[in-house]
PDB file of C-alpha atoms in Angstrom:
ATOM      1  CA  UNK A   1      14.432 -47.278-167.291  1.00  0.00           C
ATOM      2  CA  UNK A   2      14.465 -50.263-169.382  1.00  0.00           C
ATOM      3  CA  UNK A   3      15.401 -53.852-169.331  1.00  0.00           C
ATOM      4  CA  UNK A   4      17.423 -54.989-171.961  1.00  0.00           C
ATOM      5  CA  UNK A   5      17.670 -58.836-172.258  1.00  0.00           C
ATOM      6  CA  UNK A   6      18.286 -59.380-168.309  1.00  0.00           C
ATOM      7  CA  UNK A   7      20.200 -56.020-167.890  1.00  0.00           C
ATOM      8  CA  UNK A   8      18.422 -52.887-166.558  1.00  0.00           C
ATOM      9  CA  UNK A   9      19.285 -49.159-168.353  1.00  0.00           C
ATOM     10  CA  UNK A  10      18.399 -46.031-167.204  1.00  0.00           C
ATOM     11  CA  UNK A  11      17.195 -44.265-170.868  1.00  0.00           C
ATOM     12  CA  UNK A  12      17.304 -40.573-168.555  1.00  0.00           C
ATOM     13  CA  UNK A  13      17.888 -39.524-164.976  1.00  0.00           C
ATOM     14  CA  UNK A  14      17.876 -36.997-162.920  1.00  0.00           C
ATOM     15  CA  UNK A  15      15.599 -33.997-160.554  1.00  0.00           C
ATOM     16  CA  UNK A  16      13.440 -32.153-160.792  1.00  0.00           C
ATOM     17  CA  UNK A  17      14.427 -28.969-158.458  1.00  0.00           C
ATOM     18  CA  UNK A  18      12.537 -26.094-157.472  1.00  0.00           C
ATOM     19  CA  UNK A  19      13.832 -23.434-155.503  1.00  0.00           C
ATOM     20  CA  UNK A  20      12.626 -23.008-151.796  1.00  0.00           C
ATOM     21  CA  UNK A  21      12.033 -19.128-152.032  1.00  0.00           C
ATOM     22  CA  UNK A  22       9.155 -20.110-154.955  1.00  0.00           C
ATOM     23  CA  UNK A  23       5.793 -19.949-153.219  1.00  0.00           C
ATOM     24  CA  UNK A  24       4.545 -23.524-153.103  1.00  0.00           C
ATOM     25  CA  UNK A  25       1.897 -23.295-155.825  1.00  0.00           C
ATOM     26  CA  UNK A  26       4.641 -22.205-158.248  1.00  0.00           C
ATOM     27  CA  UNK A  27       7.306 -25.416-157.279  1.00  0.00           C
ATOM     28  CA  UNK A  28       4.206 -27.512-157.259  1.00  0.00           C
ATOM     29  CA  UNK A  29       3.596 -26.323-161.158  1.00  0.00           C
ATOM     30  CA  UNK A  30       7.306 -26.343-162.127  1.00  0.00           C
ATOM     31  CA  UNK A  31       6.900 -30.414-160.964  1.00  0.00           C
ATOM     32  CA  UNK A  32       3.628 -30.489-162.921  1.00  0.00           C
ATOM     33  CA  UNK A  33       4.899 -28.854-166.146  1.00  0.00           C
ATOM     34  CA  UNK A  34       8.040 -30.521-166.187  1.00  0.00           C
ATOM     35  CA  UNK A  35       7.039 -34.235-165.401  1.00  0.00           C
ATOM     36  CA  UNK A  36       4.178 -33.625-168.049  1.00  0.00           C
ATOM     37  CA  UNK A  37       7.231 -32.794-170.634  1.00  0.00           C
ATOM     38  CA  UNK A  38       9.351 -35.701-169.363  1.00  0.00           C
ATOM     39  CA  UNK A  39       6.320 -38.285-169.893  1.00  0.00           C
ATOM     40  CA  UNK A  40       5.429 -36.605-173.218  1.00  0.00           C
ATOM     41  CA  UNK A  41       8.999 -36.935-174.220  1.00  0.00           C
ATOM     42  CA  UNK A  42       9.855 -40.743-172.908  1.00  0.00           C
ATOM     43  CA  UNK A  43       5.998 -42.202-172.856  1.00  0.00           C
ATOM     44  CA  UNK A  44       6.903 -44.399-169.822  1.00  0.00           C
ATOM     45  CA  UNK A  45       4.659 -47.480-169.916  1.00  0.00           C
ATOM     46  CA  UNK A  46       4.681 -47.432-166.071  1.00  0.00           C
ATOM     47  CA  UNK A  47       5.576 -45.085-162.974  1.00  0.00           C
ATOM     48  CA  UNK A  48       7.178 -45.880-159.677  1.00  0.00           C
ATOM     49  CA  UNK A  49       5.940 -44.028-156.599  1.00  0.00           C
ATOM     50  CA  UNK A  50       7.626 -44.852-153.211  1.00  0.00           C
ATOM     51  CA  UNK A  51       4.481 -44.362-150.599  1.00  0.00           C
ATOM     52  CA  UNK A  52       5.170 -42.186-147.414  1.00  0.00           C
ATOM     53  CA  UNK A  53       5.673 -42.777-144.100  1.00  0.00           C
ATOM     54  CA  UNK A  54       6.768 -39.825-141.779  1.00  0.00           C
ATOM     55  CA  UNK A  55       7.270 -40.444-138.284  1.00  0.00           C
ATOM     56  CA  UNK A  56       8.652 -37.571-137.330  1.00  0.00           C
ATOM     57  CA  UNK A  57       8.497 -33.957-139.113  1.00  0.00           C
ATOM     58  CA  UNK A  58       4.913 -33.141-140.041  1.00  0.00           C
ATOM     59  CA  UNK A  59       6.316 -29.758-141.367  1.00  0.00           C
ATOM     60  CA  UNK A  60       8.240 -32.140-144.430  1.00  0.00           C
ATOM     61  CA  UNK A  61       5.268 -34.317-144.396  1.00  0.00           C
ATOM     62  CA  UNK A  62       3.062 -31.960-145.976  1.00  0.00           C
ATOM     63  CA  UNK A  63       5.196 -30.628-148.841  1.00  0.00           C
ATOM     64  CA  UNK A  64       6.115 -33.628-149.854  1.00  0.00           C
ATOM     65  CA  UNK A  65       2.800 -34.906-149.848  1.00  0.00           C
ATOM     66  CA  UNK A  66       1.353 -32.268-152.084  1.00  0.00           C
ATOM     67  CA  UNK A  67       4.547 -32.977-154.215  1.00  0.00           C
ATOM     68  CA  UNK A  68       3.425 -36.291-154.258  1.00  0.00           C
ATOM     69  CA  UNK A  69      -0.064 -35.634-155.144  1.00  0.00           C
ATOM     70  CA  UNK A  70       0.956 -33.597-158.349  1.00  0.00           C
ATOM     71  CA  UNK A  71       3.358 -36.611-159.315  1.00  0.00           C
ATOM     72  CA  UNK A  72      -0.186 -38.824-158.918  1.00  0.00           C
ATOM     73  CA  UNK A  73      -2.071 -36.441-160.931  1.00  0.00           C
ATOM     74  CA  UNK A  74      -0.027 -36.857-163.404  1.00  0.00           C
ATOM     75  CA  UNK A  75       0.716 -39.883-164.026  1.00  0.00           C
ATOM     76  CA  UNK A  76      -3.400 -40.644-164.059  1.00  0.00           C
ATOM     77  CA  UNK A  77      -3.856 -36.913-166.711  1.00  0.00           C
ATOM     78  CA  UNK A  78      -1.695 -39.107-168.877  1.00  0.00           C
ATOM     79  CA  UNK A  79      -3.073 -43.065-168.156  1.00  0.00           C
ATOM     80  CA  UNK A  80       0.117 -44.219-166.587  1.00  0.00           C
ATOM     81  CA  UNK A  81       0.029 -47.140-164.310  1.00  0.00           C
ATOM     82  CA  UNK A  82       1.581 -46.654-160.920  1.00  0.00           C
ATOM     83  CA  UNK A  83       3.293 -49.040-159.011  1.00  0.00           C
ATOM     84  CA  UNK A  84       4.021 -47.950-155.450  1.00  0.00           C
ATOM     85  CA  UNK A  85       6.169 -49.379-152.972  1.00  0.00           C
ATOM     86  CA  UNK A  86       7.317 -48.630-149.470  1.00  0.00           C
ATOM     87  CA  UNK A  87      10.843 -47.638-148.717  1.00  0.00           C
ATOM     88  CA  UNK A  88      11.407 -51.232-147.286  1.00  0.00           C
ATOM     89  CA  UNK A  89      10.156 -53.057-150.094  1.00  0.00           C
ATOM     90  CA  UNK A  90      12.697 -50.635-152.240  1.00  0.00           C
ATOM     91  CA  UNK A  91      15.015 -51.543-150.268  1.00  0.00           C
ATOM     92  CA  UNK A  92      14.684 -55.183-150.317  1.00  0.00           C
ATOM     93  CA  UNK A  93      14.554 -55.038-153.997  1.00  0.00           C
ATOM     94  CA  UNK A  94      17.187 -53.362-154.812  1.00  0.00           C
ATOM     95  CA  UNK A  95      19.916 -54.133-152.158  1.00  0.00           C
ATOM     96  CA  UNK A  96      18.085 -57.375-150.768  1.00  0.00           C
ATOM     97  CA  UNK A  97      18.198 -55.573-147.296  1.00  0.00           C
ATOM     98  CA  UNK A  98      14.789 -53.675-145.867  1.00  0.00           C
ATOM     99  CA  UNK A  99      17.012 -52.320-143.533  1.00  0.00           C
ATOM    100  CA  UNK A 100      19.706 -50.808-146.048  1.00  0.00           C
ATOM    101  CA  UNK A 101      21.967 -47.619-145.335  1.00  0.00           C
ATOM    102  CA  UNK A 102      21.313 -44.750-147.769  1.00  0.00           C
ATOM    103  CA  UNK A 103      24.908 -45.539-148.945  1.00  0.00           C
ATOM    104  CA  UNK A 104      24.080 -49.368-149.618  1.00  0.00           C
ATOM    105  CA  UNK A 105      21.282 -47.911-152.024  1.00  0.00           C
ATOM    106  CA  UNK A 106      23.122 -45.486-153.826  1.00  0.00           C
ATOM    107  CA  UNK A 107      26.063 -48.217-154.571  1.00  0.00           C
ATOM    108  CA  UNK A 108      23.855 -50.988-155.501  1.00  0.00           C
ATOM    109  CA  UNK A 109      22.277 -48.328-157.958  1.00  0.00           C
ATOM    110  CA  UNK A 110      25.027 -47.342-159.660  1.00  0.00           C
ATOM    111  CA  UNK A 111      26.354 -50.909-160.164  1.00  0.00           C
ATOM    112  CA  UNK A 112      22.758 -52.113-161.463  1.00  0.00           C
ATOM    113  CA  UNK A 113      22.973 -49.594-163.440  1.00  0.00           C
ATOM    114  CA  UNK A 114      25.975 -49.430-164.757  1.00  0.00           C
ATOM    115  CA  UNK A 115      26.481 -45.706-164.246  1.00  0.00           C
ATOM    116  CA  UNK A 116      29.883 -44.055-164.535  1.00  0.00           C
ATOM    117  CA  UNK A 117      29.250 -42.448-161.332  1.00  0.00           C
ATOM    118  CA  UNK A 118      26.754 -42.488-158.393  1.00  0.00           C
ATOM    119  CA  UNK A 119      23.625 -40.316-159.340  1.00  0.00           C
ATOM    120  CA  UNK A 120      23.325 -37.022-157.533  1.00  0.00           C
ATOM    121  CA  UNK A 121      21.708 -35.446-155.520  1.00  0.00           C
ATOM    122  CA  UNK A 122      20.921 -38.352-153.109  1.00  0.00           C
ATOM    123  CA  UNK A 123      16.805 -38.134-154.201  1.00  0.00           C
ATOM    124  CA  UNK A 124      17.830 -38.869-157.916  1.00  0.00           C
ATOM    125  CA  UNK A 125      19.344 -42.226-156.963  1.00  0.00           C
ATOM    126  CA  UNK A 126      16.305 -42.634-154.724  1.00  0.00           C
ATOM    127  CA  UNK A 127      14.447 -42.087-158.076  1.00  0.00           C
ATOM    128  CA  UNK A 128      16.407 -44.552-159.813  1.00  0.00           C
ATOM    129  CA  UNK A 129      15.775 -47.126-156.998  1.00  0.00           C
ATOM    130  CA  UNK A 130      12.239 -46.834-157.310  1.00  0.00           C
ATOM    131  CA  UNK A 131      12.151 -47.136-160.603  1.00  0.00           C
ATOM    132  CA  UNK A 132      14.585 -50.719-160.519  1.00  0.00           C
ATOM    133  CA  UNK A 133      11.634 -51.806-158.370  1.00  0.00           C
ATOM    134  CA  UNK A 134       8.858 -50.637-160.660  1.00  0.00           C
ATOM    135  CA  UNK A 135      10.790 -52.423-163.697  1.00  0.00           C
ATOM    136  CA  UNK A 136      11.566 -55.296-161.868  1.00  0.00           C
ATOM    137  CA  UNK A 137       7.416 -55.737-160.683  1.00  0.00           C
ATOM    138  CA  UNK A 138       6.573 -54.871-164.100  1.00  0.00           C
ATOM    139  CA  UNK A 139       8.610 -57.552-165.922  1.00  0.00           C
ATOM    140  CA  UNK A 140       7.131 -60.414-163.300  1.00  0.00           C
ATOM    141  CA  UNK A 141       3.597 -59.490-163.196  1.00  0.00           C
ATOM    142  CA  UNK A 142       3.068 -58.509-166.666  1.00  0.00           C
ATOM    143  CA  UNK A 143       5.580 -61.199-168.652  1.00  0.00           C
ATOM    144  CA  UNK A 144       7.949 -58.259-169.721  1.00  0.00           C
ATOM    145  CA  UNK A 145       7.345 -55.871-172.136  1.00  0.00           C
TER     146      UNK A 145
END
């Protein structure tokens, strides 16, 4: 992602997908390895990590989590600032609704975006979301860049 004048771009987009019959050290290294090449390849200047909250399924919490972890590990193996933000706060940045419908995020997305289509799956344009916010935070607190 990068802001162009007063217009946002996404440079590259898209998931990072592991299969579910991998054992979980392998889909954890596939995320590694891959991110590593993806920061190698774009050298990001900042990364945008939405923090967790699980009310419900403890079973997704932990997955994720590690996931998560390996996306922090990362980013600090390679001295990239993170900027993390709740799913509200994503929200409100993006759609100017906390409260928005997954729908509402994936529209407001594509039209910040300017992308011929809306991203799939659903987690990319989560992706993309977070990373609006990141660039968005970035640009205020640190006088653009």
């Amino acid at each position: 992602m990068e802001l162009q004048s007063s217009h946002l771009r996404a440079i590259h987009y898209g998931s990072i997908l592991t299969s579910s019959k991998a054992r979980p050290e392998d889909r954890l290294l596939k995320i590694h390895t891959e991110l590593t090449a993806l920061i190698k390849e774009y050298k990001p200047d900042v990364m945008g990590v939405e923090q967790l909250f699980f009310n419900r399924n403890v079973t997704t919490a932990i997955p994720v989590g590690q996931a998560r972890g390996v996306i922090l590990l990362t980013a600090a193996q390679n001295n990239i600032p993170l900027i993390e933000r709740t799913p509200l706060q994503v929200k409100q940045t993006v759609v100017g609704y906390g409260k928005a419908s997954k729908e509402q995020v994936i529209y407001m997305v594509t039209k910040l975006l300017h992308l011929p289509a809306p991203p799939k799956p659903d987690d990319t344009a989560d992706a993309l979301a977070i990373a609006i916010c990141a660039t968005h935070l970035t640009n205020n607190n640190f006088g653009g860049r």
